[in-house]
Coordinates of C-alpha atoms in Angstrom, one line a residue:
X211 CA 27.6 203.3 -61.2
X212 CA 29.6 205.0 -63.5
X213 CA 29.8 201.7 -65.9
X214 CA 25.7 201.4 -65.8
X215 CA 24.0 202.2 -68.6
X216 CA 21.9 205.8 -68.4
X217 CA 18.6 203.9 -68.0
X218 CA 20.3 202.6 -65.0
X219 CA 21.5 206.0 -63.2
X220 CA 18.1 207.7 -64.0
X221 CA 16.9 204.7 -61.8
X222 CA 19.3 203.5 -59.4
X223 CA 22.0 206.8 -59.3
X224 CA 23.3 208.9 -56.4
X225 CA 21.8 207.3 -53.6
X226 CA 22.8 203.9 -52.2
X227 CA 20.8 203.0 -48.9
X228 CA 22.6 200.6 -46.3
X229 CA 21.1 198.1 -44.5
X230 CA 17.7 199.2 -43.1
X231 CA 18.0 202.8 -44.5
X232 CA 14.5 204.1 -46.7
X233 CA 14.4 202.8 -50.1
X234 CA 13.2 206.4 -51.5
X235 CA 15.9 209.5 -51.2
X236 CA 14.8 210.6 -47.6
X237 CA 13.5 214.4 -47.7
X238 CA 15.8 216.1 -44.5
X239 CA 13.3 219.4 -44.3
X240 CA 15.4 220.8 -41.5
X241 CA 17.2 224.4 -42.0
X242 CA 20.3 223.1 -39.4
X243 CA 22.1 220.5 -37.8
X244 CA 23.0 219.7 -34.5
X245 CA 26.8 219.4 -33.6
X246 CA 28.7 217.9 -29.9
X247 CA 31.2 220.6 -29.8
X248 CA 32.1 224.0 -31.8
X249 CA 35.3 222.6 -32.7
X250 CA 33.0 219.8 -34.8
X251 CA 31.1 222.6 -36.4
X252 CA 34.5 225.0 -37.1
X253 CA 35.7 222.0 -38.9
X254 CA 33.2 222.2 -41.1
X255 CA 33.3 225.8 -41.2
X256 CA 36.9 225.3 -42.4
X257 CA 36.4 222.7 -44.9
X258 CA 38.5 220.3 -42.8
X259 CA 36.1 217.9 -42.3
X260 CA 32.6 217.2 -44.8
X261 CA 28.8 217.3 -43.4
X262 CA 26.6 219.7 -43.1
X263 CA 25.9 222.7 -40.7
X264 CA 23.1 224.7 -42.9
X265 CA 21.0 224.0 -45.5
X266 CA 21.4 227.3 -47.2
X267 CA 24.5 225.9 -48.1
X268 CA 23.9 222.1 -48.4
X269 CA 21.5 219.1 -47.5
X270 CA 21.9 215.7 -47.6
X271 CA 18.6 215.4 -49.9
X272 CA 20.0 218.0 -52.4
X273 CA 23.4 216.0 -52.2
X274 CA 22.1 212.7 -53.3
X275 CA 19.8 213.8 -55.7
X276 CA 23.4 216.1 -57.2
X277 CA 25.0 213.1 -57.1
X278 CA 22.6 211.2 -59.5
X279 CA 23.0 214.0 -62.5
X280 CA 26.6 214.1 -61.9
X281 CA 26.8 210.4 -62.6
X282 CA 24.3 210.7 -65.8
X283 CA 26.5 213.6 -66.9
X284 CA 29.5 211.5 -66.2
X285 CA 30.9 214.3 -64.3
X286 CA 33.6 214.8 -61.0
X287 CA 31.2 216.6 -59.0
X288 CA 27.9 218.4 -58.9
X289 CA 25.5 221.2 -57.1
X290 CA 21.6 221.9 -57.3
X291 CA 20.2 225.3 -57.4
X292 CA 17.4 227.0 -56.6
X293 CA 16.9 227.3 -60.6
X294 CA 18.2 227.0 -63.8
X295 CA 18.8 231.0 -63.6
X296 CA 20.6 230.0 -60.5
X297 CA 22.7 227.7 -62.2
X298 CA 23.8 229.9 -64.9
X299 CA 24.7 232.9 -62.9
X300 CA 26.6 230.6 -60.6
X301 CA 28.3 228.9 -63.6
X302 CA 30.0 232.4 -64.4
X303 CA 30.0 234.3 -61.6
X304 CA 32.3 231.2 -60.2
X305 CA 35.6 232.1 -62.3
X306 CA 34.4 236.0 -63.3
X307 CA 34.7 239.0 -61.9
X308 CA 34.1 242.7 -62.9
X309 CA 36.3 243.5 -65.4
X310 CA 36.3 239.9 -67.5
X311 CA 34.8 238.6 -70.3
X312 CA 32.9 236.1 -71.7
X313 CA 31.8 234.4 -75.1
X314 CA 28.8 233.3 -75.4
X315 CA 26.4 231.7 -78.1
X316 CA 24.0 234.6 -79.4
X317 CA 21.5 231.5 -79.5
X318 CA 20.2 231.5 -75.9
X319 CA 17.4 231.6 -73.8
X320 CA 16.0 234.9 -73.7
X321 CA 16.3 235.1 -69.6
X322 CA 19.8 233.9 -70.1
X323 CA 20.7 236.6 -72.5
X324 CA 19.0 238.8 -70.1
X325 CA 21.3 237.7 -67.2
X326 CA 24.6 238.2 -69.5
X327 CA 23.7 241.1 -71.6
X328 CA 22.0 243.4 -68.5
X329 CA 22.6 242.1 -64.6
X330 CA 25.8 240.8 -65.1
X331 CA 27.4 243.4 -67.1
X332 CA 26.2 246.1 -64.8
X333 CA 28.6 243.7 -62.4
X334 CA 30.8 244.6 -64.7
X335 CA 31.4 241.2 -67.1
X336 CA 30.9 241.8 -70.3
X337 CA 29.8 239.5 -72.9
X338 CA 30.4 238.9 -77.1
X339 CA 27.4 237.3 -78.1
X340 CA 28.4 235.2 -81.3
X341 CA 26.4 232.8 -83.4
X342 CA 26.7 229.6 -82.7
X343 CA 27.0 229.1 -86.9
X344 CA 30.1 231.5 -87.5
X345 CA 33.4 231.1 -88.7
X346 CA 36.7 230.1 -86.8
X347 CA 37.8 233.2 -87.5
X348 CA 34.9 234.9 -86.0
X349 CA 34.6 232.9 -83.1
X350 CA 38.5 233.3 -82.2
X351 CA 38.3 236.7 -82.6
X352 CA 35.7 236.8 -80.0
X353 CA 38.5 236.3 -77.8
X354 CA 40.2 238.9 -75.4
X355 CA 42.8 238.6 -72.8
X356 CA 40.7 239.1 -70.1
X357 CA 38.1 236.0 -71.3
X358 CA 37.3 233.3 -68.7
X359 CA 34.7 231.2 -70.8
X360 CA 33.1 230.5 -73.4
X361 CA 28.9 229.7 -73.1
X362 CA 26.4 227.8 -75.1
X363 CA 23.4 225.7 -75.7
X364 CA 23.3 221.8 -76.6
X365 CA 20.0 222.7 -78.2
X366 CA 19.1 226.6 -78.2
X367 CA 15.9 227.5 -76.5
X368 CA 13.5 228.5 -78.2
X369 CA 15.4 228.8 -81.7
X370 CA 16.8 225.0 -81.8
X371 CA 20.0 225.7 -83.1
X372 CA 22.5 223.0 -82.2
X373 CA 26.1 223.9 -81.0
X374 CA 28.6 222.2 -82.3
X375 CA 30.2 221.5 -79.3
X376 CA 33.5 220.1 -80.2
X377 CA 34.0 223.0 -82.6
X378 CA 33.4 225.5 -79.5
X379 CA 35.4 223.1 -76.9
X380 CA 38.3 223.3 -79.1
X381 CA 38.6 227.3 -79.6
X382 CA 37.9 227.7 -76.0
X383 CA 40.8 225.4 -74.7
X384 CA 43.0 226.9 -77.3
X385 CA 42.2 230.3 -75.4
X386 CA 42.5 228.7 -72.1
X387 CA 38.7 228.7 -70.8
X388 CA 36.7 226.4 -70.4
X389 CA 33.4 225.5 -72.4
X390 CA 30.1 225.7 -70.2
X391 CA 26.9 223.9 -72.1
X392 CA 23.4 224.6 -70.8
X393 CA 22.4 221.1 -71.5
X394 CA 18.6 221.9 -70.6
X395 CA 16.8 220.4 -73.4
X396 CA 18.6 217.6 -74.7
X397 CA 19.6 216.3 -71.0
X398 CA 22.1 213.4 -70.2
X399 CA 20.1 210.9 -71.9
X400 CA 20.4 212.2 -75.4
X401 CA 23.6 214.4 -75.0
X402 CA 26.7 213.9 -72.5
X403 CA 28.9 217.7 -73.5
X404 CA 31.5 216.3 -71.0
X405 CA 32.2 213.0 -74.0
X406 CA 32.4 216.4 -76.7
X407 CA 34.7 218.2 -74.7
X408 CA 32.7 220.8 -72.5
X409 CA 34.2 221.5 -69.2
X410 CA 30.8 222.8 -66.9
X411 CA 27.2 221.6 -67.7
X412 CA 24.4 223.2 -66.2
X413 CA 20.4 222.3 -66.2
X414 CA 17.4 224.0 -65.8
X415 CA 16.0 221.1 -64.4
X416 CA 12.6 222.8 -64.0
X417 CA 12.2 220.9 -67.2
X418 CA 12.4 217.7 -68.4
X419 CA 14.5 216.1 -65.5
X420 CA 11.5 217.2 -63.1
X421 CA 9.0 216.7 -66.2
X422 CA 5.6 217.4 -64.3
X423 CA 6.0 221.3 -63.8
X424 CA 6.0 220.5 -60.1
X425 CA 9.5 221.8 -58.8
X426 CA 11.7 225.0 -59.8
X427 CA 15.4 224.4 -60.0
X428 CA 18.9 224.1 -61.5
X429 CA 22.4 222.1 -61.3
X430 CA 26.1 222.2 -62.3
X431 CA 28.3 220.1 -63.2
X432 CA 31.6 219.9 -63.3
X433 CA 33.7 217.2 -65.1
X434 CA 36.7 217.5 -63.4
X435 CA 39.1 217.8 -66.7
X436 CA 39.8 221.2 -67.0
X437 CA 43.2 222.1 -65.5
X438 CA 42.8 225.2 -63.6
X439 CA 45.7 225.1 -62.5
X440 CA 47.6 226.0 -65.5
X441 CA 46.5 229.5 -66.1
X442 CA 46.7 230.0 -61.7
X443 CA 46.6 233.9 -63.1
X444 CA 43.4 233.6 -64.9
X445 CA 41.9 231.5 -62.0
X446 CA 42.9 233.0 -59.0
X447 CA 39.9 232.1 -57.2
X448 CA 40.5 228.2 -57.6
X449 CA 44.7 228.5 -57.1
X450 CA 45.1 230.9 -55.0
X451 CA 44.6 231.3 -51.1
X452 CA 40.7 232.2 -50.2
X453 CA 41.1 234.3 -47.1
X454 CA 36.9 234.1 -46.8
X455 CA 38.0 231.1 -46.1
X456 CA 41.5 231.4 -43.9
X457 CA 43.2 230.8 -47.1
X458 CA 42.2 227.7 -48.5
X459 CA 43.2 226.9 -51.8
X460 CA 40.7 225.1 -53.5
X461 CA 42.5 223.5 -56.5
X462 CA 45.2 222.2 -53.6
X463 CA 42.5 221.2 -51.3
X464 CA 39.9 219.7 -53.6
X465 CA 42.0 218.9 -57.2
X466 CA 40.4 219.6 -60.1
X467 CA 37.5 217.2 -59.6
X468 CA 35.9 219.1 -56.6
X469 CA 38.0 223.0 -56.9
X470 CA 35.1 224.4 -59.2
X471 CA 31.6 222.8 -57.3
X472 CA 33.2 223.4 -53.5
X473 CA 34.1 227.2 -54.4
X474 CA 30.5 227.3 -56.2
X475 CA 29.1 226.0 -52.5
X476 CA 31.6 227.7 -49.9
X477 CA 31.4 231.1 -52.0
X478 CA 28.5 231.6 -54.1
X479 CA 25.7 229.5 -51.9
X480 CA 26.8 230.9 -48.8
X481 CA 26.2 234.6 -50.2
X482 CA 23.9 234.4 -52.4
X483 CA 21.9 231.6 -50.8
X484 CA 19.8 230.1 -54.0
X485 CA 19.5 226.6 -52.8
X486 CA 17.1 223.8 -53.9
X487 CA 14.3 223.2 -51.2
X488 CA 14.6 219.8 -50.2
X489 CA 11.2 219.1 -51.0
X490 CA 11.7 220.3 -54.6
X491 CA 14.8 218.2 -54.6
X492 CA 13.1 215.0 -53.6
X493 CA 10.1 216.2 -56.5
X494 CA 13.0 215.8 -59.2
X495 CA 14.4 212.4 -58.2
X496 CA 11.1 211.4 -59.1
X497 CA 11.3 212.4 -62.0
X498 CA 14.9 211.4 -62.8
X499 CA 13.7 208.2 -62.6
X500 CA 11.6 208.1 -64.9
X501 CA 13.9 210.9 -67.7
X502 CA 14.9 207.7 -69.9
X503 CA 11.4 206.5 -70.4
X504 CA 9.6 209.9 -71.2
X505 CA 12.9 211.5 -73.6
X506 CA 11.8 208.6 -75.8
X507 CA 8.3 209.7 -76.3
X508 CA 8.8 213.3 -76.2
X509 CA 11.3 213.0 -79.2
X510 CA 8.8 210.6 -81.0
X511 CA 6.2 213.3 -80.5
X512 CA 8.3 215.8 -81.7
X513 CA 9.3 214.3 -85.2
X514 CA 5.7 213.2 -85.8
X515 CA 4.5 217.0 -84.7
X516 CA 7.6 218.6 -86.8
X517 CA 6.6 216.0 -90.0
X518 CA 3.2 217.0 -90.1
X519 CA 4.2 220.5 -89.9
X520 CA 6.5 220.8 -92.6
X521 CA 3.9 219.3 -94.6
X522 CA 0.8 222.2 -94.1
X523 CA 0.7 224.7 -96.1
X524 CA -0.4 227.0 -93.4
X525 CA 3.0 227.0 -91.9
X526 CA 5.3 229.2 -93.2
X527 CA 9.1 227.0 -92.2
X528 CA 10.0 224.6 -89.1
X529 CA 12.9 224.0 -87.3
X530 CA 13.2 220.9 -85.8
X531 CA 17.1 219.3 -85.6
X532 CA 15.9 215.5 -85.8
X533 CA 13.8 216.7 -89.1
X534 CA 15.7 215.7 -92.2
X535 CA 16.1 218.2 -94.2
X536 CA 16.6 220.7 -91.1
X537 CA 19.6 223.3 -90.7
X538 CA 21.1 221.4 -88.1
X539 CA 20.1 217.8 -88.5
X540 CA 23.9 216.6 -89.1
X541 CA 24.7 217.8 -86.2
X542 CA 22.1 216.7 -84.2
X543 CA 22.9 213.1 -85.6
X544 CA 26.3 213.3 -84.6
X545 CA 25.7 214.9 -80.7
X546 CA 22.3 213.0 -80.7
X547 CA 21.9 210.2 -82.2
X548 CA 19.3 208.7 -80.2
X549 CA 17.1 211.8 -80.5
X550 CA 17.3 215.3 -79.6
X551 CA 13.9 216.9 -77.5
X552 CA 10.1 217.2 -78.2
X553 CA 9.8 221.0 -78.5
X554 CA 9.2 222.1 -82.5
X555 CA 9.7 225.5 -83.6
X556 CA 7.7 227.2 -87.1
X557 CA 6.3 230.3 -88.1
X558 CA 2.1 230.4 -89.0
X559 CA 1.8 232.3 -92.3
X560 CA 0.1 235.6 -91.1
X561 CA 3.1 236.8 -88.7
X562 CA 2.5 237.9 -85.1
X563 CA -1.1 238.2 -85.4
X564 CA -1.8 234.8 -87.2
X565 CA 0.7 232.5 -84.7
X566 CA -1.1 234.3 -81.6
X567 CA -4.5 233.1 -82.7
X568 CA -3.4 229.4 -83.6
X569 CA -2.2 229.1 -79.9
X570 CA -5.7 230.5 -78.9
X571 CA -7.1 228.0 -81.0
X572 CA -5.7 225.0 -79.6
X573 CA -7.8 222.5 -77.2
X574 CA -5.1 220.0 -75.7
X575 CA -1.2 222.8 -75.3
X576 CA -2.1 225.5 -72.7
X577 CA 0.1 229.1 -73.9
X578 CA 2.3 228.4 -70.9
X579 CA 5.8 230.2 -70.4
X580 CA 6.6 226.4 -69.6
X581 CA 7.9 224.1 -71.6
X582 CA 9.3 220.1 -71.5
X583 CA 6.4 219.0 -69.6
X584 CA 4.2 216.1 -69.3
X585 CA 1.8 218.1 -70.8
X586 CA 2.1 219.9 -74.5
X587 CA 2.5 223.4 -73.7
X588 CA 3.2 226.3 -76.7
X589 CA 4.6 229.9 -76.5
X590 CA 5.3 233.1 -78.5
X591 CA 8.7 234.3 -77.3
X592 CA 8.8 237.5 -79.6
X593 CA 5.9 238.7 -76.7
X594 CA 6.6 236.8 -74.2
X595 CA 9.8 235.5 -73.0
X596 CA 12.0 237.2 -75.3
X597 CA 9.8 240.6 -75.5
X598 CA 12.6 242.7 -73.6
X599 CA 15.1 241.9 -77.0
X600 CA 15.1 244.5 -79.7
X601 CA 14.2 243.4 -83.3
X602 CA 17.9 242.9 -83.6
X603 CA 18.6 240.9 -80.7
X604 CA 15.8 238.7 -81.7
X605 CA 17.2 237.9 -85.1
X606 CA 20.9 237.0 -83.5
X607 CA 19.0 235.0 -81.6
X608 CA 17.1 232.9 -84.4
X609 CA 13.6 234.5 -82.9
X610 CA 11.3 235.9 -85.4
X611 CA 8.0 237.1 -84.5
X612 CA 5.7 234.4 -85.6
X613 CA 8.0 232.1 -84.2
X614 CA 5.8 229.4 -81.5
X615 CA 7.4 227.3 -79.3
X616 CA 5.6 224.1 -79.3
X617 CA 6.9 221.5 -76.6
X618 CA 5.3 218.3 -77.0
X619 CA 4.4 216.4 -74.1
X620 CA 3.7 213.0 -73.1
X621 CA 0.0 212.5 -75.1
X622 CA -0.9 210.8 -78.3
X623 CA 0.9 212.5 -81.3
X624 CA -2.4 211.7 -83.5
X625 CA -4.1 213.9 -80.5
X626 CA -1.9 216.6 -81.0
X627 CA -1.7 216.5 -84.4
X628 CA -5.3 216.5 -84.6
X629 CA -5.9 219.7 -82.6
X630 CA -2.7 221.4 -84.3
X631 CA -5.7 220.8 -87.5
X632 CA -8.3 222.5 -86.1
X633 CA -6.4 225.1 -85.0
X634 CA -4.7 225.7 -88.2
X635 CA -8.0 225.3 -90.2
X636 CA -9.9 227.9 -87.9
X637 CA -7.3 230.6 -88.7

């Protein structure tokens, strides 16, 4: 599938039925799995042999459904989670322990920044937020021995910055870590980090890849190109012995296409348990299938939403990357050319106060703390998502307090432009 266009794997990817099997990814809503003999199980148990023994670990459903974003990604090898949280503690938490270090993009989610800056430094990781527009010289002096990886955002939720992701690939290798893009918001149809040099891609796919605000979840991705094996030192949980696991080497075992996801499962799932329910999974085929057809008209939404926008003179500024004109539209042309998402951010002259009532105003986007849905949905992150940031934090982070979040759904842009009038004009 791998040759296919991305229309194609949305559609047809990860799951291949044989002769008589169901057409539709099967959902196997069973917790275990029945075995002849312990010796079948220990197998398993070992990592001699593949299948599956517990769904807190793995299920077939979850597999297939893994195995369709890895192909869209273009990776090696691929795991859900129970959420895009999930997916980005796991992405760390896999090659760090207390006492490392990792870069990351100041321009993050707010929960993301959360994760890093609070839980997983009181694990004892600890984290240099830089911005994702600062010098080389900045950005390599970010860099300490005890660094593991470097940590960004394709497009930065809720600020919109872009990364420049060869830019941050390239400092990373030269450091020997590898580059791990949260690829939420432009997913695999606009953006493939693997073809820019990243190293781990992760989704909250609670988004667009589910698209209906039906199911809660996350993946990783691995692309199988980063040599762990040359800095064994750095690594020592990919080349060297796991006695959890009577001493398997995963890098020997697996090679560097399945070392990173199979230590994810056999480590991180098995203690910390935050699988994808089958169900959930099966909810976000559905709507894989359908990812290529609904990017299209989220992005078109998006531009016409952002135009109109930057045209009122109720709106103080607007960041939108396909916008000409905006910060990071070069870059967005070069990592996006097809287009980049459907959520617009701007500021409603009046601050706080003024972009609170606009949202109140609104008939057609519900204030959700949601967003790439079917349905247009807006937010205030400086009260909201991102209310547990200082004022300081929030600027690092692109945030100012009349920023909304306005994700454009799958409506009529005249619609939503329409309302966006009426709420602007009843200010």
């Amino acid at each position: 599938m791998k040759d296919f266009n991305i229309d194609t794997k949305c559609v047809q990817g990860g799951y291949r039925p044989g002769n008589g099997e169901p057409r539709e990814i099967p959902i196997v809503q069973s917790t275990t799995f029945k075995y002849d003999t312990g010796e079948d199980m220990g197998k398993l148990f070992d990592l001699e042999a593949s299948g599956y023994f517990y769904t807190r670990l793995q299920n077939p459903t979850n597999d297939y459904v893994a195995a369709k974003i890895c192909e869209m990604e273009g990776g090696s090898a691929a795991m859900l989670t129970s959420s895009g949280q999930a997916a980005s503690f796991y992405s760390i938490f896999n090659i760090a322990s207390c006492g490392d270090h990792i870069v990351s993009s100041s321009s993050i989610y707010g929960g993301t920044y959360n994760l890093f800056a609070v839980t997983m430094k009181r694990m004892g990781i600890d984290f240099t937020f830089v911005s994702p527009d600062c010098s080389d010289d900045e950005l390599n002096s970010a860099f300490r021995p005890e660094t593991k990886a470097v940590f960004g955002e394709t497009i930065a939720n809720p600020a919109l910055t872009v990364l420049d992701i060869e830019r941050f690939a390239a400092a990373a290798h030269s450091h020997g870590v590898p580059l791990i893009i949260d690829n939420t918001f432009a997913t695999p149809v606009n953006c493939r980090p693997f073809e820019w040099g990243a190293d781990i891609v992760t989704h909250s796919t609670t988004k667009y890849m589910d698209g209906h605000g039906a199911a809660v979840g996350g993946c990783i991705v691995d692309s199988g190109k980063f040599d762990w094996t040359a800095y064994p030192d750095k690594f020592p949980g990919l080349c060297y012995p796991d006695e959890s696991y009577h001493g398997v080497t995963y890098t020997e075992r697996f090679g560097l296409g399945g070392a990173y996801i199979t230590k994810a499962t056999a480590q991180l799932m098995r203690d910390f348990g935050s699988i994808q329910s089958p169900q959930n999974a099966f909810l976000l085929n559905l709507g894989l299938e359908s990812l290529h057809v609904r990017m299209r008209r989220h992005c078109e939404n998006g531009a016409a939403v952002a135009e109109y926008l930057s045209n009122n003179d109720k709106i103080a500024w607007v960041t939108y990357p396909g916008l000409p004109g905006d910060k990071y539209y070069s870059l967005a042309k070069k990592y996006m050319p097809n287009g980049t998402c459907g959520v617009v951010s701007f500021g409603v002259k009046g601050g706080r106060a003024a972009a609170q009532k606009f949202m109140q105003n609104l008939k057609i986007a519900a204030i959700e703390t949601h967003v790439a849905d079917a349905r247009s949905c807006c937010l205030h992150p400086a009260s909201t998502t991102h209310r547990q940031m200082s004022d300081e934090e929030l600027a690092l982070a692109g945030i100012s307090s009349d920023l909304v979040r306005f994700s454009c759904g799958l409506e009529s842009s005249e619609d939503l432009i329409a309302d966006m009038e009426q709420a602007l004009n009843n200010l």
